[in-house]
Coordinates of C-alpha atoms and ligand atoms in Angstrom, one line a residue:
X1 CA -30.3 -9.3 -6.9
X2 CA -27.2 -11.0 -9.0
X3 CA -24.1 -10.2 -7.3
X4 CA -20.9 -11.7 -8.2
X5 CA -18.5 -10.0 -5.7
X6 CA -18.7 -13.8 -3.9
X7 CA -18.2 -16.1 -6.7
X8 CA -14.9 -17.8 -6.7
X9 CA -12.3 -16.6 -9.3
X10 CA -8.8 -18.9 -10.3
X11 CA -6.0 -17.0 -10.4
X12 CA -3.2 -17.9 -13.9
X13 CA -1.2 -19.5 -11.2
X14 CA -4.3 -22.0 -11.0
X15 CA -5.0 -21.3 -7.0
X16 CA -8.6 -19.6 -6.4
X17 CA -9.5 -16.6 -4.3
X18 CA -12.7 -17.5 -2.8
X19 CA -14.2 -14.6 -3.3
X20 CA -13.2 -10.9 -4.5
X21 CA -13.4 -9.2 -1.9
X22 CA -9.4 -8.3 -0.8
X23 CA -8.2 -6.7 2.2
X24 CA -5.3 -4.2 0.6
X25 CA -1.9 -3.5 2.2
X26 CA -2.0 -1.4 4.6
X27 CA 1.0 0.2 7.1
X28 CA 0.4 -1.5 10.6
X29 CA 2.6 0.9 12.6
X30 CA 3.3 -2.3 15.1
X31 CA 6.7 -3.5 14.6
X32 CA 9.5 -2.0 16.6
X33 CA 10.8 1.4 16.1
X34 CA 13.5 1.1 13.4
X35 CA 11.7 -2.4 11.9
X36 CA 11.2 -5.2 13.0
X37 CA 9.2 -9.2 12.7
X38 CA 5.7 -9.3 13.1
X39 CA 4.4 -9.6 17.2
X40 CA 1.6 -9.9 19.0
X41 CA -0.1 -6.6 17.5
X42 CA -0.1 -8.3 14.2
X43 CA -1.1 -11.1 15.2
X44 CA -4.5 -9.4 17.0
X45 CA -5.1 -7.0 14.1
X46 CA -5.0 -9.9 11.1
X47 CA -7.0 -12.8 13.4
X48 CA -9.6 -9.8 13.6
X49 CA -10.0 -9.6 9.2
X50 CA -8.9 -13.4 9.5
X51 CA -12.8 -14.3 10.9
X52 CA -14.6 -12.3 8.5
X53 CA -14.1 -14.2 5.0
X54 CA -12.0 -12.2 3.0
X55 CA -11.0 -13.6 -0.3
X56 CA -7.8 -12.4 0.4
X57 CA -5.4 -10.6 2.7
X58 CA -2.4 -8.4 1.9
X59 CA 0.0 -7.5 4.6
X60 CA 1.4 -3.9 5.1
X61 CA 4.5 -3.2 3.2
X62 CA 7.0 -5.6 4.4
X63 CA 10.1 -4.0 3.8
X64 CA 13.0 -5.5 1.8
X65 CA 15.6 -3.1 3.3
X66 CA 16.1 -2.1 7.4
X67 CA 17.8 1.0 6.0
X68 CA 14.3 2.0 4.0
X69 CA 11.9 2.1 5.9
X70 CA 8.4 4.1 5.8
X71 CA 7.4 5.6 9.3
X72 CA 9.7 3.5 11.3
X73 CA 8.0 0.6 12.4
X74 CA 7.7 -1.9 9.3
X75 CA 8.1 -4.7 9.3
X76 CA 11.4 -6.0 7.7
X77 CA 12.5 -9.0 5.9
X78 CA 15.4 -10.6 8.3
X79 CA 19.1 -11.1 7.1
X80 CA 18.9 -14.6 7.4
X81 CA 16.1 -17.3 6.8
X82 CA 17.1 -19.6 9.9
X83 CA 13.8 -21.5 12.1
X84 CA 14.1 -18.7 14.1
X85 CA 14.3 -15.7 11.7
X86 CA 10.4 -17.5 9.7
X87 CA 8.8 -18.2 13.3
X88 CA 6.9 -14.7 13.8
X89 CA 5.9 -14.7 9.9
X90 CA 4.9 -18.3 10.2
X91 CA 2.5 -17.3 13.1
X92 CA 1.5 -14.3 11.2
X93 CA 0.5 -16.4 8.0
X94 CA -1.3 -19.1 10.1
X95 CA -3.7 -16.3 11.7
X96 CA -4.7 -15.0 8.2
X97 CA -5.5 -18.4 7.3
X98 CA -7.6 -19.3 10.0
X99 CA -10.3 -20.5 8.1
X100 CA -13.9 -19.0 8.9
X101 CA -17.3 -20.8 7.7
X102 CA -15.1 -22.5 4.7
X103 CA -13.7 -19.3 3.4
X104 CA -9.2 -19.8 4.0
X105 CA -8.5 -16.1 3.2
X106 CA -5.3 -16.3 1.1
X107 CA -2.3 -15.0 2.3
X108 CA 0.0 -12.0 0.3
X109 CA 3.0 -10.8 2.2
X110 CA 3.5 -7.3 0.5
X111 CA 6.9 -6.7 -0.3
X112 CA 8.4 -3.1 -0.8
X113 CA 11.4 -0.7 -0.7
X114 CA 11.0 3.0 0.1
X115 CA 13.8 4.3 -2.2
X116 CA 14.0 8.1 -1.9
X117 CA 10.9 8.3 0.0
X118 CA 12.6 6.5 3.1
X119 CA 12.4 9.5 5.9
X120 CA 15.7 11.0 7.7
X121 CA 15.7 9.8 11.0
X122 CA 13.1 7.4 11.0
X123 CA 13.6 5.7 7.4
X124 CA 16.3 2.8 9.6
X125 CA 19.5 5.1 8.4
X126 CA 21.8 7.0 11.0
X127 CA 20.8 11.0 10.9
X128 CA 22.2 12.4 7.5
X129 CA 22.6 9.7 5.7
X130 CA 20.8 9.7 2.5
X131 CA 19.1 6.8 0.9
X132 CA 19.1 4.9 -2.2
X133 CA 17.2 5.8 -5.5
X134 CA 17.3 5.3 -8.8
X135 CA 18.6 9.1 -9.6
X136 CA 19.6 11.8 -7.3
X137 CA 16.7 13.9 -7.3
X138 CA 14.9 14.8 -3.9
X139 CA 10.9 13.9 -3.4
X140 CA 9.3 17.2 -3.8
X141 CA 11.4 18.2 -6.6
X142 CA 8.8 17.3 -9.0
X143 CA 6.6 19.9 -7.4
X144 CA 5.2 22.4 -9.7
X145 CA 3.9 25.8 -8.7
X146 CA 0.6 24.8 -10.5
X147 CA 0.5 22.4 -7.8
X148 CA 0.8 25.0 -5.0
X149 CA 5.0 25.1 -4.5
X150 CA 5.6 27.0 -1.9
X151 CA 7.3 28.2 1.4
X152 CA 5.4 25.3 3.5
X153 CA 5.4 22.4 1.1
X154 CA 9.4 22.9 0.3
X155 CA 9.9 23.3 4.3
X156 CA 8.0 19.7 5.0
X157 CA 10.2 17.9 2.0
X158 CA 13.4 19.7 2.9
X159 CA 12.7 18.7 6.0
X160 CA 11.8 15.2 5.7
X161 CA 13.8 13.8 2.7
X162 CA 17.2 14.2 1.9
X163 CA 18.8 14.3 -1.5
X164 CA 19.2 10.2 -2.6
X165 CA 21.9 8.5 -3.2
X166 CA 21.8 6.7 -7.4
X167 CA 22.2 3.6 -7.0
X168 CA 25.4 1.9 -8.4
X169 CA 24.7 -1.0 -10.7
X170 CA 25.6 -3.3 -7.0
X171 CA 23.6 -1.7 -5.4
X172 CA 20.9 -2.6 -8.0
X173 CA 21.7 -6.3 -7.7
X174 CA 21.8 -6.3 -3.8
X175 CA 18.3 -4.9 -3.9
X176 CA 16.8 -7.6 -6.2
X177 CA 18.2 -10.0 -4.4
X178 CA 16.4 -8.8 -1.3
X179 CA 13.4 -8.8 -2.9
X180 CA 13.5 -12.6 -3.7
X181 CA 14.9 -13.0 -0.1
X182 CA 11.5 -11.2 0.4
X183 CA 9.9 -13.5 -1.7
X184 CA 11.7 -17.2 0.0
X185 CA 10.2 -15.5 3.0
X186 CA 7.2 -15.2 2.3
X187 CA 6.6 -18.5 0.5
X188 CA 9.1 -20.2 3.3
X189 CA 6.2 -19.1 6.2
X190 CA 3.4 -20.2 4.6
X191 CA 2.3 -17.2 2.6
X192 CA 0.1 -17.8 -0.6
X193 CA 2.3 -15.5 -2.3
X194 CA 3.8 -11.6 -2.5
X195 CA 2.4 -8.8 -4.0
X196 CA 5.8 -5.9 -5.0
X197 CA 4.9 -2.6 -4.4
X198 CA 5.7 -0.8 -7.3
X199 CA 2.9 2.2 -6.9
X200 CA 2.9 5.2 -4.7
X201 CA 6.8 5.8 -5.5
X202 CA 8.3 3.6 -3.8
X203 CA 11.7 2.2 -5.0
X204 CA 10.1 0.1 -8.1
X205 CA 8.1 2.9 -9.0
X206 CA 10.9 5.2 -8.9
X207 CA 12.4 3.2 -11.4
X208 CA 9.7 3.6 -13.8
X209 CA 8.7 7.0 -13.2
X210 CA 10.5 9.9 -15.4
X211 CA 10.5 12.4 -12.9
X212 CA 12.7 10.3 -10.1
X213 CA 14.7 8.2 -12.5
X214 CA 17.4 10.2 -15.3
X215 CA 19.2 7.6 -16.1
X216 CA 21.1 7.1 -18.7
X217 CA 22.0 2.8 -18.3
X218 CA 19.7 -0.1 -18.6
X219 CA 17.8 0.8 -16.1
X220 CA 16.6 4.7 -17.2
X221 CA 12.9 4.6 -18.6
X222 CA 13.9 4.8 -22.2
X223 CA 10.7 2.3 -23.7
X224 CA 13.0 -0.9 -23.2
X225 CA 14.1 -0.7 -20.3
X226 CA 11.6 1.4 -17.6
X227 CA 10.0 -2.3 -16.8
X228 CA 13.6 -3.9 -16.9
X229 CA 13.9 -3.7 -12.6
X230 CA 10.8 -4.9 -12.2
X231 CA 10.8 -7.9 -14.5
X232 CA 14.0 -8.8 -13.5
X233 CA 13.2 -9.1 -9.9
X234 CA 10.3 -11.1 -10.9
X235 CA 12.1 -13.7 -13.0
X236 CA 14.6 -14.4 -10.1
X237 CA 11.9 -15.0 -7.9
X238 CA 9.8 -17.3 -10.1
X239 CA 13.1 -19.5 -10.5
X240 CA 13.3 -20.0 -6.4
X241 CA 9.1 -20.6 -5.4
X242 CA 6.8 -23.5 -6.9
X243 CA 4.4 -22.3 -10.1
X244 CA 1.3 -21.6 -7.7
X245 CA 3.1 -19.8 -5.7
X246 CA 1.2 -16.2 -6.3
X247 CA 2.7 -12.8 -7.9
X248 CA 0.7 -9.7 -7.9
X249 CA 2.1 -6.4 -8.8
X250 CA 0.7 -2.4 -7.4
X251 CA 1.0 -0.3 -10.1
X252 CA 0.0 3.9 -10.5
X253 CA -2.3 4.5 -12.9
X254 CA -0.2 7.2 -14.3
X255 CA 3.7 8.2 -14.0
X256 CA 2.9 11.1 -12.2
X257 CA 5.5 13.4 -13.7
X258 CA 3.3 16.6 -13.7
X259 CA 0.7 17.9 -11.3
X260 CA -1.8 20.3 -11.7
X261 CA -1.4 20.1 -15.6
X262 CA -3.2 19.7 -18.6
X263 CA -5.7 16.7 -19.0
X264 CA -3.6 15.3 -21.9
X265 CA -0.3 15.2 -20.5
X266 CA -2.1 13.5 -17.3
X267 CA -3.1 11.1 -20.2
X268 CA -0.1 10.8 -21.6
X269 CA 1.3 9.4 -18.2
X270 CA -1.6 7.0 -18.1
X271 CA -0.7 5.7 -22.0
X272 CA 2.8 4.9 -20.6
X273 CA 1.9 3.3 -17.8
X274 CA -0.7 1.2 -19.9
X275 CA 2.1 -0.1 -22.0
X276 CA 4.0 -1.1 -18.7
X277 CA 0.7 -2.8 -17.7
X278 CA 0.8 -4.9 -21.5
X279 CA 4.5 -5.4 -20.7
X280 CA 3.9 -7.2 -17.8
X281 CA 1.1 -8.6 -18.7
X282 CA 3.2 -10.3 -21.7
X283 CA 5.6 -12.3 -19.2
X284 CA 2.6 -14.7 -19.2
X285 CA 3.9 -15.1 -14.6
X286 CA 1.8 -12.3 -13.2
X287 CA -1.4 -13.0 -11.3
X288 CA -2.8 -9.9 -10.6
X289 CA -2.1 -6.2 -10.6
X290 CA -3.1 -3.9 -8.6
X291 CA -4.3 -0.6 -10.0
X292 CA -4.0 2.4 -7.3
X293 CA -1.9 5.9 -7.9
X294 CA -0.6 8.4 -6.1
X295 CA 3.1 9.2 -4.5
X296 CA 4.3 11.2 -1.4
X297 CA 3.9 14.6 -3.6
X298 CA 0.5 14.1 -4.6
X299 CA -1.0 11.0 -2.6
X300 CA -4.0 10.6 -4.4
X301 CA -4.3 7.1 -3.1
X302 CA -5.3 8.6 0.3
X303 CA -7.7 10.8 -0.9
X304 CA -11.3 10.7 1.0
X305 CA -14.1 10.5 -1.2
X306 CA -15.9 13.3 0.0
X307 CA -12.9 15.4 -1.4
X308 CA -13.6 18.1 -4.8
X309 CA -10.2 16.9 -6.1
X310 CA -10.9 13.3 -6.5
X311 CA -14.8 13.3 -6.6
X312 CA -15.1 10.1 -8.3
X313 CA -15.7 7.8 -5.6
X314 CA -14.0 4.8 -6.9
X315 CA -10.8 6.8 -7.7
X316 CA -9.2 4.2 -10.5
X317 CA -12.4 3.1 -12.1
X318 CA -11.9 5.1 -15.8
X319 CA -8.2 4.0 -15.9
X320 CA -8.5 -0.1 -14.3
X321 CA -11.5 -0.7 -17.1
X322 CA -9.2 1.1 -20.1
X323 CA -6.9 -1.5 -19.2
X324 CA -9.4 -4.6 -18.7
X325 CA -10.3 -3.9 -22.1
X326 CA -6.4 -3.5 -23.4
X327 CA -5.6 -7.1 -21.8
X328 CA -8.7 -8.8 -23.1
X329 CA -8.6 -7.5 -26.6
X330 CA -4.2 -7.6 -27.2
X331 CA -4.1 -8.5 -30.7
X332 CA -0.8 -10.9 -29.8
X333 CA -3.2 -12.8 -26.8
X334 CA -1.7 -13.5 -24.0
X335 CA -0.4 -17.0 -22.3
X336 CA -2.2 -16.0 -19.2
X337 CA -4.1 -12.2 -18.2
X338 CA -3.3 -11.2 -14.8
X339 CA -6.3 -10.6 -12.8
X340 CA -6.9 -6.5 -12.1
X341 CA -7.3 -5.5 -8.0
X342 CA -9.2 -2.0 -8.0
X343 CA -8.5 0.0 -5.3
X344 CA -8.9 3.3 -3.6
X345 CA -12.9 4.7 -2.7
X346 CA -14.6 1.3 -2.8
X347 CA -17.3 2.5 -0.5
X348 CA -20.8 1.0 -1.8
X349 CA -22.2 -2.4 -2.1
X350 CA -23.2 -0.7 -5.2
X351 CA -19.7 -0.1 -6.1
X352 CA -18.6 -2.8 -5.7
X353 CA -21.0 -4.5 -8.1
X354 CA -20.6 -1.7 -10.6
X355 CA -17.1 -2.6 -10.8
X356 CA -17.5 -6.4 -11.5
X357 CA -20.8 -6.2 -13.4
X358 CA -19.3 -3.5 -15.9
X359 CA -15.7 -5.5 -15.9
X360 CA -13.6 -2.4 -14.3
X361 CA -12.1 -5.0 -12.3
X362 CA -11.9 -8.9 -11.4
X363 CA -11.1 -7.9 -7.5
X364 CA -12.2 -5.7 -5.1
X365 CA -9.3 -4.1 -3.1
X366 CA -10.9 -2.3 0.3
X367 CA -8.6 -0.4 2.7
X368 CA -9.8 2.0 5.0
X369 CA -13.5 0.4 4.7
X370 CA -11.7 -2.7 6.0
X371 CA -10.6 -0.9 9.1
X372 CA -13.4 0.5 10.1
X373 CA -15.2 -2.5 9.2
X374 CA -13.1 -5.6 9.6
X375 CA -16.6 -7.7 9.3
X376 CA -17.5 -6.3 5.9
X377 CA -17.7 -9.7 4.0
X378 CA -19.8 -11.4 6.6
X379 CA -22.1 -7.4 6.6
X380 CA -22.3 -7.6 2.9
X381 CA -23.1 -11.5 2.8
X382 CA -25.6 -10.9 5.0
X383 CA -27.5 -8.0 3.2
X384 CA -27.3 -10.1 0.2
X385 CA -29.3 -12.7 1.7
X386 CA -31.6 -10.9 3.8
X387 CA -33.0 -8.6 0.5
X388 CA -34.1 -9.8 -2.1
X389 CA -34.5 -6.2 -4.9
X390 CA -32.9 -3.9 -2.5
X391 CA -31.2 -0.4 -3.7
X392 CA -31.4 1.2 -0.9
X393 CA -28.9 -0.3 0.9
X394 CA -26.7 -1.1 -2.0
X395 CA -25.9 3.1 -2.2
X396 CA -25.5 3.1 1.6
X397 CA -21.3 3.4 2.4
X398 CA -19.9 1.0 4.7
X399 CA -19.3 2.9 7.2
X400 CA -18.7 6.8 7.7
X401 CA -15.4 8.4 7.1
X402 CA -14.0 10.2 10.0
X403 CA -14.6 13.5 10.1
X404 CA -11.2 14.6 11.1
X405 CA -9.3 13.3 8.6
X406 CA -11.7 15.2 6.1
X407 CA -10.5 18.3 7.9
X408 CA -6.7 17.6 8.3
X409 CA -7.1 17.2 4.1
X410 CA -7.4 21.2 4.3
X411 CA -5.3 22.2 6.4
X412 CA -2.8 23.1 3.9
X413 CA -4.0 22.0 1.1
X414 CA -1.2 21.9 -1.3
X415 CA 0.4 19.4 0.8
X416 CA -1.1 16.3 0.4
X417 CA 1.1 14.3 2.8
X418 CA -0.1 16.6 5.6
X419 CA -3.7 15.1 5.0
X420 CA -2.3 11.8 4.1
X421 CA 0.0 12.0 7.4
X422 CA -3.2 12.7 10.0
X423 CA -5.5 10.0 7.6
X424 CA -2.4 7.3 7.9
X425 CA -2.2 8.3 12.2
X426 CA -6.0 8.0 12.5
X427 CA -6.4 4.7 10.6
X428 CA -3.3 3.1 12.4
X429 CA -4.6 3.9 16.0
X430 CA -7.9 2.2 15.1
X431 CA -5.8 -0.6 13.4
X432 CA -3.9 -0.6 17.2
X433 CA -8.0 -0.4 18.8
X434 CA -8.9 -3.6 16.8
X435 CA -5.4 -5.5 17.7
X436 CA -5.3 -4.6 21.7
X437 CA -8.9 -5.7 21.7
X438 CA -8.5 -9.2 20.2
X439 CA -5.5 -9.4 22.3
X440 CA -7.6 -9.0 25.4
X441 CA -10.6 -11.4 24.3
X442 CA -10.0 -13.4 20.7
X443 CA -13.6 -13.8 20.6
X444 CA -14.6 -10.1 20.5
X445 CA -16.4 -8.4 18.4
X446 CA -14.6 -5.9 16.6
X447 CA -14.4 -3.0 18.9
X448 CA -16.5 0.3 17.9
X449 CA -15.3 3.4 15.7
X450 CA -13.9 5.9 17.6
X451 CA -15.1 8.9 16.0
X452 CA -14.6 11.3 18.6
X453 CA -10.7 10.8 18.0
X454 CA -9.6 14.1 16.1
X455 CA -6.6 14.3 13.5
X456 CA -3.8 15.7 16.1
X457 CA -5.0 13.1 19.0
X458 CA -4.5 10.6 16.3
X459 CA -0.9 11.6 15.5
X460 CA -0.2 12.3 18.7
X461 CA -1.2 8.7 20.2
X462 CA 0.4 7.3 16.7
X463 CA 3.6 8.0 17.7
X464 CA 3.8 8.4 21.3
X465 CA 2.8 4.7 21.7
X466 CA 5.4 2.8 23.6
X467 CA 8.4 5.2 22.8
X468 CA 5.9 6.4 25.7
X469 CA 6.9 3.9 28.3
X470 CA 10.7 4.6 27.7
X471 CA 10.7 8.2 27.6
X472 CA 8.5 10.9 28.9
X473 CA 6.5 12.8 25.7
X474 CA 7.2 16.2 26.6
X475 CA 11.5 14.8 25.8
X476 CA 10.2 12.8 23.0
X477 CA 8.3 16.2 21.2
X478 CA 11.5 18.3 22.3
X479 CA 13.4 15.8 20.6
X480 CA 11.5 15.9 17.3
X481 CA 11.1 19.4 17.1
X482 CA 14.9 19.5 17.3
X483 CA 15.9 17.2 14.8
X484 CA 13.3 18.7 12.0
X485 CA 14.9 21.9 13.1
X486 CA 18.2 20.7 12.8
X487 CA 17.5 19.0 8.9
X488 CA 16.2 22.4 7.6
X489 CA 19.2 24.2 8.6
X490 CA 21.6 21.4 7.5
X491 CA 19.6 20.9 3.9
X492 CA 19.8 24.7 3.6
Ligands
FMN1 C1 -3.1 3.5 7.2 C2 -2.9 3.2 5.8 C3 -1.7 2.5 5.5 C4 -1.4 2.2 4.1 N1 -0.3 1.4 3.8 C5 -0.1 1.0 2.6 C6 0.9 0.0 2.3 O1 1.7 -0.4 3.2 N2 1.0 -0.4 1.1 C7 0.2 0.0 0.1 O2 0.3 -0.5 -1.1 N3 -0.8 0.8 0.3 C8 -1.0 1.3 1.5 N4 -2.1 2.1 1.8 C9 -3.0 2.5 0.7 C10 -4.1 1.4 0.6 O3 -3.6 0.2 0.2 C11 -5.1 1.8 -0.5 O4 -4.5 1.9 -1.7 C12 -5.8 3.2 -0.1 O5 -6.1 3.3 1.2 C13 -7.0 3.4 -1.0 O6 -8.0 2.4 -0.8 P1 -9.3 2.7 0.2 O7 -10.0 3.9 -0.4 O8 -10.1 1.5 0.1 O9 -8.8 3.0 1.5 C14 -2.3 2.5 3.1 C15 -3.5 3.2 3.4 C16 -3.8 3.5 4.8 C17 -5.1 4.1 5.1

């Protein structure tokens, strides 16, 4: 059978990704609580993908700011760049490299700023204090009743996120220049390159969404300037690393202003995020862009593919080959096309080669798949020599989906994050399964799925770990259930 998903492919920056297959970013859970450098968790977890031949590895979101963080234990880009400060990402990019039957898996330190969906309490911020954002508006604000507003869903974002802070035109400066701080890090250790985060609203797509950013400066998203934070932050770090140094944007496939509503307004976002796409595409620096969607309100990029709302299994497909065809066929071409990573429901060999055969995409992001299955390359190398007109195999997923995080999708289904919360919990402890295990014996295989482990065990043992060792659960749950307590009385 002709497969391509192993040919070699050059990026614009002229290095080559040995094949397309790409471990995507994904939230680690690992560092210390309130952020922290990469340990011997990390280390575990990537050696484990680092053995299997994956064109590429992304990091979890490193974050640019200790004051935004995610779920409290990012990793964060240090103050300083001293010998000390780039040892732990030094190690960390050396294990992804570790070079496995020829294939050097490159190495892509995602860089990323929560912005207004950086958590009270555990976002890195003392209690009460609100973070940055483009605009003052609150995540969950956006929520429509279409979309199932209600009692619960305004309880979890009250409680959770406060009302942000805009951000002062200094403060808009000071966070560029972390990103490219981001950015010296990465290429300073070793890294390949960074990809910015500027999907699943985080800070860079806050900036270019119309529902978190109102402004009225040169940075609102009036047509010429909604890409202005982004491209800005890219020039200043193309003037500090080497040419080959590689650049790779994640990017929604639509705005996400409205939810529930009618197919053409849902287009309409998807239009305005094409022309951001063509923008970027037109600074002739960009090496590849990842195409994903989703935000805290509506996290479609979590969605299982089992689920009625997103029953496309390869979630991005429609939108990641309208713009393959936009980039190839620009009538001003351009100095250099940016390679498009799909992500989000990769689950089939078959998809997989649907995606490059029909040109939805030139690389193959795999998340969840890659946690359940850190060997996938070497699985789907192996079927590809061992059959020689199989289909029945091709259909077959990777691996199953757990069960339980299928379930937690409906327990209140209006709120995505509670789904998206249990599915984050039960991917992270397996994440923890695969790094203890390598710890213990490097030459391991990776250990088996843990199916058994149900959506509360999993967010239970998610955040009990270590905080554990200092201080007995039952204070740690009294403690929580105090301070959400506390934040929904204070935010009312
Ligand atoms: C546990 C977990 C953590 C994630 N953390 C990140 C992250 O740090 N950065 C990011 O861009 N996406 C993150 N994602 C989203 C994935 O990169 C990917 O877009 C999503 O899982 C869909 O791809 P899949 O269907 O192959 O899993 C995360 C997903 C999971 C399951």
């Amino acid at each position: 059978m002709d497969c391509n998903v192993f040919n070699p492919v050059d990026l614009p920056c002229g290095r080559t990704i040995e094949n397309r297959l790409v471990k995507t970013a994904m939230y680690e859970h690992m560092a210390n609580f309130s952020g922290g450098p990469p340990n011997e968790f990390h280390y575990g977890l990537y050696s484990e993908w680092a053995k299997h031949g994956w064109g590429m590895i992304l990091t979890g979101n490193v974050q640019v700011s200790p004051q935004h963080l995610t779920l409290g234990r990012d990793i964060v880009v240090p103050p300083t760049l001293n010998a000390k400060d780039l040892k732990p990402f030094e190690r960390l990019a050396e294990v992804i490299h570790g070079v496995v039957d020829g294939t050097r898996s490159l190495a892509i330190m995602q860089l990323s700023h929560a912005g207004r969906q950086s958590a009270n309490f555990i976002g890195g911020r003392l209690p009460f204090v609100p973070p940055l954002a483009p605009s003052s508006v609150r995540v969950g604000a956006g929520h429509t009743e279409s979309c199932g507003r209600g009692a619960i869903s305004d309880l979890i974002f009250h409680a959770l996120f406060q009302v942000p802070t805009e951000m002062t035109t200094l403060d808009i400066l000071y966070v560029q220049s972390s990103f490219v701080r981001g950015a010296l890090l990465a290429y300073k250790s070793g890294f390949d390159g960074v990809q910015l985060h500027a999907a699943h609203g985080y800070l860079l797509a806050q900036f270019m969404s119309h529902k978190s950013n109102i402004r009225n400066d040169e940075y609102s998203v009036a047509p010429e300037n909604v890409t202005r934070m982004l491209s800005e932050i890219v020039k200043a770090i193309r003037k500090v690393v080497p040419t080959t140094f590689i650049i790779g944007i994640k990017i929604n496939s639509a705005d996400y202003i409205t939810y529930g509503g009618a197919e053409e307004v849902y287009q309409e976002g998807e239009r305005r995020v094409l022309d951001h796409i063509h923008t970027i595409a037109s600074w002739g620096v960009i090496d590849f862009i990842e195409i994903s969607g989703g935000d805290y309100e509506k996290p479609d990029f979590m969605a299982c593919s089992g689920s009625q709302k997103l029953d496309r299994q390869a979630f991005f497909t429609r939108f990641s080959r309208t713009v393959m065809k936009d980039l190839y066929r620009s009538p001003v071409p351009f100095s250099s096309v940016p390679l498009i990573l799909l992500t989000g429901g990769l689950r089939s060999h078959s998809h997989l080669q649907a995606a490059l055969m029909s040109k939805h995409a030139d690389l193959l992001g795999i998340g969840r798949g890659a946690v359940l299955c850190p060997d996938l390359p070497e699985i789907l190398r192996l079927q590809l020599q061992n059959s020689k007109s199989s289909s029945t195999w091709a259909d077959r997923p990777f691996a199953h989906e757990p069960e339980a995080v299928f379930r937690a999708s409906k327990w209140v289904p209006s709120v995505g994050l509670i789904g998206a919360g249990v599915g984050t919990a039960w991917y992270t402890t397996r994440m923890r399964d695969i790094a203890i295990s390598q710890i213990k014996n490097p030459r391991a295989e990776p250990p088996p799925v843990d199916y058994n482990r149900g959506g509360l065990i999993a967010v239970f043992k998610m955040w009990a770990w270590f905080d554990s060792r200092i201080v007995p659960i039952w204070v740690l749950g009294i403690f929580m259930v105090l301070i959400v307590t506390a934040e929904v009385f204070y935010q009312h």
